[in-house]
Amino acid sequence: MESYANEVLLFNKWSSYDVTVNDASLVDYIPVKEKFAVFVPHTAGRYQTKRFRKAQCPLVERLTNSLMMHGRNNGKKLKAIRIVRNCFEIIHLITGKNPLQIFCEAVIRGGPREDSTRIGSAGVVRRQAVDVSPLRRVNQAIYLMTTGARNNSFRNLKTIAECLADEIINCANGNMNSYAIKKQDEIE
């Protein structure tokens, strides 16, 4: 913190200094504080070159990257950044809290803790319950939230920023209106 002349604020507004991650297993996989604090979620880092390096990518940038999906949106990172900025504004207006904190809570709540895998030999396949690794929980949570927002805003008057804000707030509160929470219940 002392190494900077002033504090690193996301979009020059939101501080990550007081953001807390309550889940002990996800502390290493939710990068928002200290060296992961960014002004804009566009670091141009090469997070795919090595296994597990994407755990070092700032959390908000991972949300931004996850929004750039479905062919027509591929590579439009500035559009995705604008969506995330508007979304965080809406979250702040609705809740009155730091949107980074709300987003962290949503990621903690949104990822499934248990999954089932296929175990089979000689054509007989049965499902076996397994625990989910922390990195996959974070990946799944971000993916499910962006997918839910995308599905809600498609052929709808609401903008994707509004839908994403609703999705994140519902997910942080554990509300069943959230696509991620619904999917998590299905999976578990």
PDB file of C-alpha atoms in Angstrom, residues 26 29-31 59 62 107 111 133-143 145:
ATOM      1  CA  LEU A  26     -10.971 -19.497  -1.601  1.00  0.00           C
ATOM      2  CA  TYR A  29      -8.149 -17.966  -5.578  1.00  0.00           C
ATOM      3  CA  ILE A  30     -10.006 -14.653  -5.230  1.00  0.00           C
ATOM      4  CA  PRO A  31      -7.352 -12.086  -6.190  1.00  0.00           C
ATOM      5  CA  LEU A  59     -11.003 -11.217 -10.285  1.00  0.00           C
ATOM      6  CA  ARG A  62     -11.797 -12.594 -15.143  1.00  0.00           C
ATOM      7  CA  VAL A 107     -18.262 -15.676  -6.262  1.00  0.00           C
ATOM      8  CA  GLY A 111     -19.626 -21.894  -7.098  1.00  0.00           C
ATOM      9  CA  SER A 133     -11.422 -27.766  -6.176  1.00  0.00           C
ATOM     10  CA  PRO A 134     -11.357 -24.086  -5.104  1.00  0.00           C
ATOM     11  CA  LEU A 135     -10.160 -22.853  -8.513  1.00  0.00           C
ATOM     12  CA  ARG A 136     -12.990 -24.672 -10.296  1.00  0.00           C
ATOM     13  CA  ARG A 137     -15.492 -23.215  -7.804  1.00  0.00           C
ATOM     14  CA  VAL A 138     -14.359 -19.692  -8.721  1.00  0.00           C
ATOM     15  CA  ASN A 139     -14.343 -20.517 -12.466  1.00  0.00           C
ATOM     16  CA  GLN A 140     -17.834 -22.032 -12.301  1.00  0.00           C
ATOM     17  CA  ALA A 141     -19.240 -19.130 -10.265  1.00  0.00           C
ATOM     18  CA  ILE A 142     -17.984 -16.501 -12.734  1.00  0.00           C
ATOM     19  CA  TYR A 143     -19.136 -18.559 -15.721  1.00  0.00           C
ATOM     20  CA  MET A 145     -23.145 -15.543 -13.358  1.00  0.00           C
TER      21      MET A 145
END
